[in-house]
Tab-separated table of C-alpha atoms in Angstrom:
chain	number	residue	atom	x	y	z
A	1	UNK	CA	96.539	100.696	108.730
A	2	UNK	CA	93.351	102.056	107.277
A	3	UNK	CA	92.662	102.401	103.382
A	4	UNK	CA	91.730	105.243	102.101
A	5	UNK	CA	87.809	106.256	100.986
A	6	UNK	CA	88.018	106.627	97.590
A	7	UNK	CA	87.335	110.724	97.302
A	8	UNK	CA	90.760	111.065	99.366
A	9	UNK	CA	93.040	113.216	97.031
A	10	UNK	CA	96.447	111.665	95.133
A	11	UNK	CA	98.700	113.236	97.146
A	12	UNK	CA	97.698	111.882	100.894
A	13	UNK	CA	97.992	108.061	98.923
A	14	UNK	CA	101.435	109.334	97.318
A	15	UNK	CA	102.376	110.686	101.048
A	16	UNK	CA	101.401	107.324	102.615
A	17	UNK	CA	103.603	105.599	99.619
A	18	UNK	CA	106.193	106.945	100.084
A	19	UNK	CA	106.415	106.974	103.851
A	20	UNK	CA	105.911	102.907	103.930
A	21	UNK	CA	108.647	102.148	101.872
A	22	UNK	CA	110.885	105.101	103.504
A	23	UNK	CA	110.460	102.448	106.467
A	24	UNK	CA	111.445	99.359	104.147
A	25	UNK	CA	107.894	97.894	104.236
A	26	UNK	CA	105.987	96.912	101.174
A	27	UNK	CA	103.080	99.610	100.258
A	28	UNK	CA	101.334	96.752	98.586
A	29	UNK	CA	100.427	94.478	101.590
A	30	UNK	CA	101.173	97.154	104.614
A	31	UNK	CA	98.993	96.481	107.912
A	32	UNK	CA	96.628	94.485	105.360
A	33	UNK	CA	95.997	97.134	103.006
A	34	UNK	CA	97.450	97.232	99.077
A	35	UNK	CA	98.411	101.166	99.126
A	36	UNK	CA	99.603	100.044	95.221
A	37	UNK	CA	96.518	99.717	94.251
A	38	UNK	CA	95.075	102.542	96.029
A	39	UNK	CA	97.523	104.770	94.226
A	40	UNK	CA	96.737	103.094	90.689
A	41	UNK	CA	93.284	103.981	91.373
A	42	UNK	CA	94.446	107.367	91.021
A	43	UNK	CA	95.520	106.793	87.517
A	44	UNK	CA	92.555	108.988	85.562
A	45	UNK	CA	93.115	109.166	81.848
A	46	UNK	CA	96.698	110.375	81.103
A	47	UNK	CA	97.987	111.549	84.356
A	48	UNK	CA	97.442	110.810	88.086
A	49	UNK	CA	95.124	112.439	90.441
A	50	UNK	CA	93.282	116.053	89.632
A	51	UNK	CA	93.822	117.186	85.867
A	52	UNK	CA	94.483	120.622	87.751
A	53	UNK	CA	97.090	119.907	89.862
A	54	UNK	CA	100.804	118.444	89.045
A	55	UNK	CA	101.940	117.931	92.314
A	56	UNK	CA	99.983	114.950	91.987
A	57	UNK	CA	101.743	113.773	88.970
A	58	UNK	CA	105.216	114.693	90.783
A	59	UNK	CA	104.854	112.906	93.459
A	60	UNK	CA	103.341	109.890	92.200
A	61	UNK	CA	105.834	109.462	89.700
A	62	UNK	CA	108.746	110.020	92.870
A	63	UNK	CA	106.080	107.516	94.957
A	64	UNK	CA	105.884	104.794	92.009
A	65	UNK	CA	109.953	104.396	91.782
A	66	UNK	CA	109.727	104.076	95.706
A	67	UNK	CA	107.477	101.083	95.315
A	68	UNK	CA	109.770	99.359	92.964
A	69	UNK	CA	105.776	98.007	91.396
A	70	UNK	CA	106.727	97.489	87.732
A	71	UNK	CA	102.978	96.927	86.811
A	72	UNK	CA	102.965	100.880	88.277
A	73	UNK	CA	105.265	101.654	85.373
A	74	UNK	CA	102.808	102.937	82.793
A	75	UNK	CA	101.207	104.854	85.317
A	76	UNK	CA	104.690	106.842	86.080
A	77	UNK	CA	105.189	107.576	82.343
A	78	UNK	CA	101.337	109.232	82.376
A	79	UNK	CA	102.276	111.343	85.155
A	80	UNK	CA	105.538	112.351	83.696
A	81	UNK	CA	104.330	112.941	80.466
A	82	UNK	CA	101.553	115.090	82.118
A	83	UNK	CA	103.836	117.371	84.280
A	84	UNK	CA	106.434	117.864	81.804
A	85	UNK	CA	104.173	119.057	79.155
A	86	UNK	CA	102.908	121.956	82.220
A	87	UNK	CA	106.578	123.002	82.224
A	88	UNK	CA	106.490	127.074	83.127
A	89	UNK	CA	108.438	129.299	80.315
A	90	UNK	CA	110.465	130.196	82.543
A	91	UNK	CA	111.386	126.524	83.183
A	92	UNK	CA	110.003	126.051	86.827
A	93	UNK	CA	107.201	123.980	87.715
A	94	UNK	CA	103.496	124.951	90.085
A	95	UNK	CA	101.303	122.685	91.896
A	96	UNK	CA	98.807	123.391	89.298
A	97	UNK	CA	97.855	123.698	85.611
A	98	UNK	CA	95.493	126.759	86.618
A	99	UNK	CA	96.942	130.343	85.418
A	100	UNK	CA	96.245	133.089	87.602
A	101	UNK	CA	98.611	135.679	89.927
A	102	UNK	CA	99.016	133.397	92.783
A	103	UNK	CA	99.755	129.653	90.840
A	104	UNK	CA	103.241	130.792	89.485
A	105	UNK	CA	106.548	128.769	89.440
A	106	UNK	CA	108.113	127.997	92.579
A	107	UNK	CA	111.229	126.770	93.601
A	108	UNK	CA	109.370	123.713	95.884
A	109	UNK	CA	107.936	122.409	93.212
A	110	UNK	CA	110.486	122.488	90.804
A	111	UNK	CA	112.799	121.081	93.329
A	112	UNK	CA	109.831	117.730	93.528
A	113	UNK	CA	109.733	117.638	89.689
A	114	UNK	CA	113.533	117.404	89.352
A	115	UNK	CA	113.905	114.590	91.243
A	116	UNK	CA	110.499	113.069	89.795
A	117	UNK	CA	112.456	113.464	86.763
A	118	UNK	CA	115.201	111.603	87.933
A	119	UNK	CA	112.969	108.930	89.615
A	120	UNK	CA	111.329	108.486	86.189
A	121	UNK	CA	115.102	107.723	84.574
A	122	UNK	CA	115.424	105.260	87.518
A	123	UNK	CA	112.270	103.429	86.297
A	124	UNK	CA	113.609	103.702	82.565
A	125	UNK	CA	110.998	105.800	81.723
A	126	UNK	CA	111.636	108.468	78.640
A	127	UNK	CA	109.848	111.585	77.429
A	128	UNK	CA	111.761	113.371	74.290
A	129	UNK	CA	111.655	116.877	76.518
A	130	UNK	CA	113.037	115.179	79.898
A	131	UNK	CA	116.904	115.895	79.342
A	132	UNK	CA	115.799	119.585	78.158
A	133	UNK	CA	113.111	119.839	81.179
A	134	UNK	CA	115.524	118.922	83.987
A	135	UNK	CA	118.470	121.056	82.817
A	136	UNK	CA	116.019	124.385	82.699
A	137	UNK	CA	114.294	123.253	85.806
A	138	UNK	CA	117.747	123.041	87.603
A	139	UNK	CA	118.283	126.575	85.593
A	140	UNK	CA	115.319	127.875	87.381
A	141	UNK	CA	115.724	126.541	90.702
A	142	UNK	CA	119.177	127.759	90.814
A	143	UNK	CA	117.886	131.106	89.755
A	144	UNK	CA	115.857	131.523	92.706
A	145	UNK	CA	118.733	130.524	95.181
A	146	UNK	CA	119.324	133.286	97.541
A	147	UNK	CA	123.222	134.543	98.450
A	148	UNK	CA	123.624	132.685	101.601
A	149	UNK	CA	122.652	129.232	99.487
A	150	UNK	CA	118.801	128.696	100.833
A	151	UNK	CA	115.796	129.084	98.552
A	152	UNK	CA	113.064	131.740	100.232
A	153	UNK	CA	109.654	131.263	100.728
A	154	UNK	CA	107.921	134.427	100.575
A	155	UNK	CA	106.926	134.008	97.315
A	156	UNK	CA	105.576	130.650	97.973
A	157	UNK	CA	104.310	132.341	101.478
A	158	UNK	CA	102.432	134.924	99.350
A	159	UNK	CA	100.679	132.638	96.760
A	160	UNK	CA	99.595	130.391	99.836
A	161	UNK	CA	97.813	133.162	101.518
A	162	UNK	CA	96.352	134.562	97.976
A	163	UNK	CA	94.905	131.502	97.328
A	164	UNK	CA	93.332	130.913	101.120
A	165	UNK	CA	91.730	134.444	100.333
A	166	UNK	CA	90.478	134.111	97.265
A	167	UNK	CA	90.324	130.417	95.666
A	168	UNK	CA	88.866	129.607	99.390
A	169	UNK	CA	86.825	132.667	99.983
A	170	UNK	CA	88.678	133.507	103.526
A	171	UNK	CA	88.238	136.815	104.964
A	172	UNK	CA	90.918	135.717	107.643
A	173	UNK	CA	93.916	133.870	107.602
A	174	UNK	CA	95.510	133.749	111.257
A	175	UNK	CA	99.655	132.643	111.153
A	176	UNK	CA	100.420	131.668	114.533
A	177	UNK	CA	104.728	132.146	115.229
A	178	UNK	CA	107.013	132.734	117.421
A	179	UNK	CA	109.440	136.239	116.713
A	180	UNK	CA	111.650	134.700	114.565
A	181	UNK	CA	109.721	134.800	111.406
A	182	UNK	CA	109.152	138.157	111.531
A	183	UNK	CA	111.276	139.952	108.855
A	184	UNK	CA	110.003	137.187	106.584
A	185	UNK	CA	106.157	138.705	107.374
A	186	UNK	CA	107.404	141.854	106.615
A	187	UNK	CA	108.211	140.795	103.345
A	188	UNK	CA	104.639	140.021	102.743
């Protein structure tokens, strides 16, 4: 196990969390490396990670109640607090805090915050909007379910490829698939 340089975003130290004690190890002394720590290091002001982003604050608050670190507890309640008060209006959640055409709701992320929300309830955690967030979250998510039960992805599809264009200044994005995807293309 390596630790992570210190520039290495939230999300790859959340990942790494939550993958260790998937296998039953302990983050906090895995292959000689405290993975706790490197994910309180993430901790910046109220929230966890890049004041743009919430996916950060998702998934550490899902990676802190995988760690079962009580000294991580204050840390969970910044991120919830953070990603709750991003709520859409329309009672989804987005990876990010930035408003333009692509960085809408989606039904991924939503799905992530409602069970960061219930992660945060397993860590006793409380926020005065969490009962209220999690019922229009599951409002929204179950909004975007499609009639044979799955949950699409062009939308999501769409705002990846918007961003790569424009946030990243690509002229070309290349998608390399087999045939079966192809109606789904078409949709974009």
């Amino acid at each position: 196990a390596n630790p992570f340089p210190d520039t290495v975003p939230a999300t790859d130290v959340e990942r790494k969390v939550l993958a260790i004690a998937a296998a039953g190890k302990d983050p906090e002394s895995f292959g000689g490396v405290d993975y706790t720590a490197q994910l309180q290091s993430k901790h910046v002001g109220n929230q966890i990670g890049d004041p743009t982003l919430l996916n950060d604050d998702i998934f550490g608050v899902i990676a802190i109640d995988a760690t079962n670190k009580g000294a991580l507890k204050a840390m969970a309640q910044d991120g919830l607090d953070y990603f709750l008060a991003h709520q859409g209006a329309d009672g989804g959640f987005s990876y990010t805090t930035t408003v333009c055409a692509f960085c809408g709701t989606d039904s991924n992320d939503t799905a992530a915050a409602i069970i960061a929300m219930y992660a945060a309830e397993n860590l006793g955690l409380s926020n005065p909007l969490l009962a209220t967030s999690k019922h229009k979250a599951l409002v929204y998510l179950l909004s975007t379910q499609k009639a044979d039960g799955g949950f699409g992805y062009a939308a999501i599809d769409l705002a990846a490829a918007r961003f790569r264009i424009h946030e990243l200044d690509r002229t070309r994005v290349i998608y390399v698939v087999d045939g079966r995807p192809s109606p789904h293309f078409g949709m974009l």
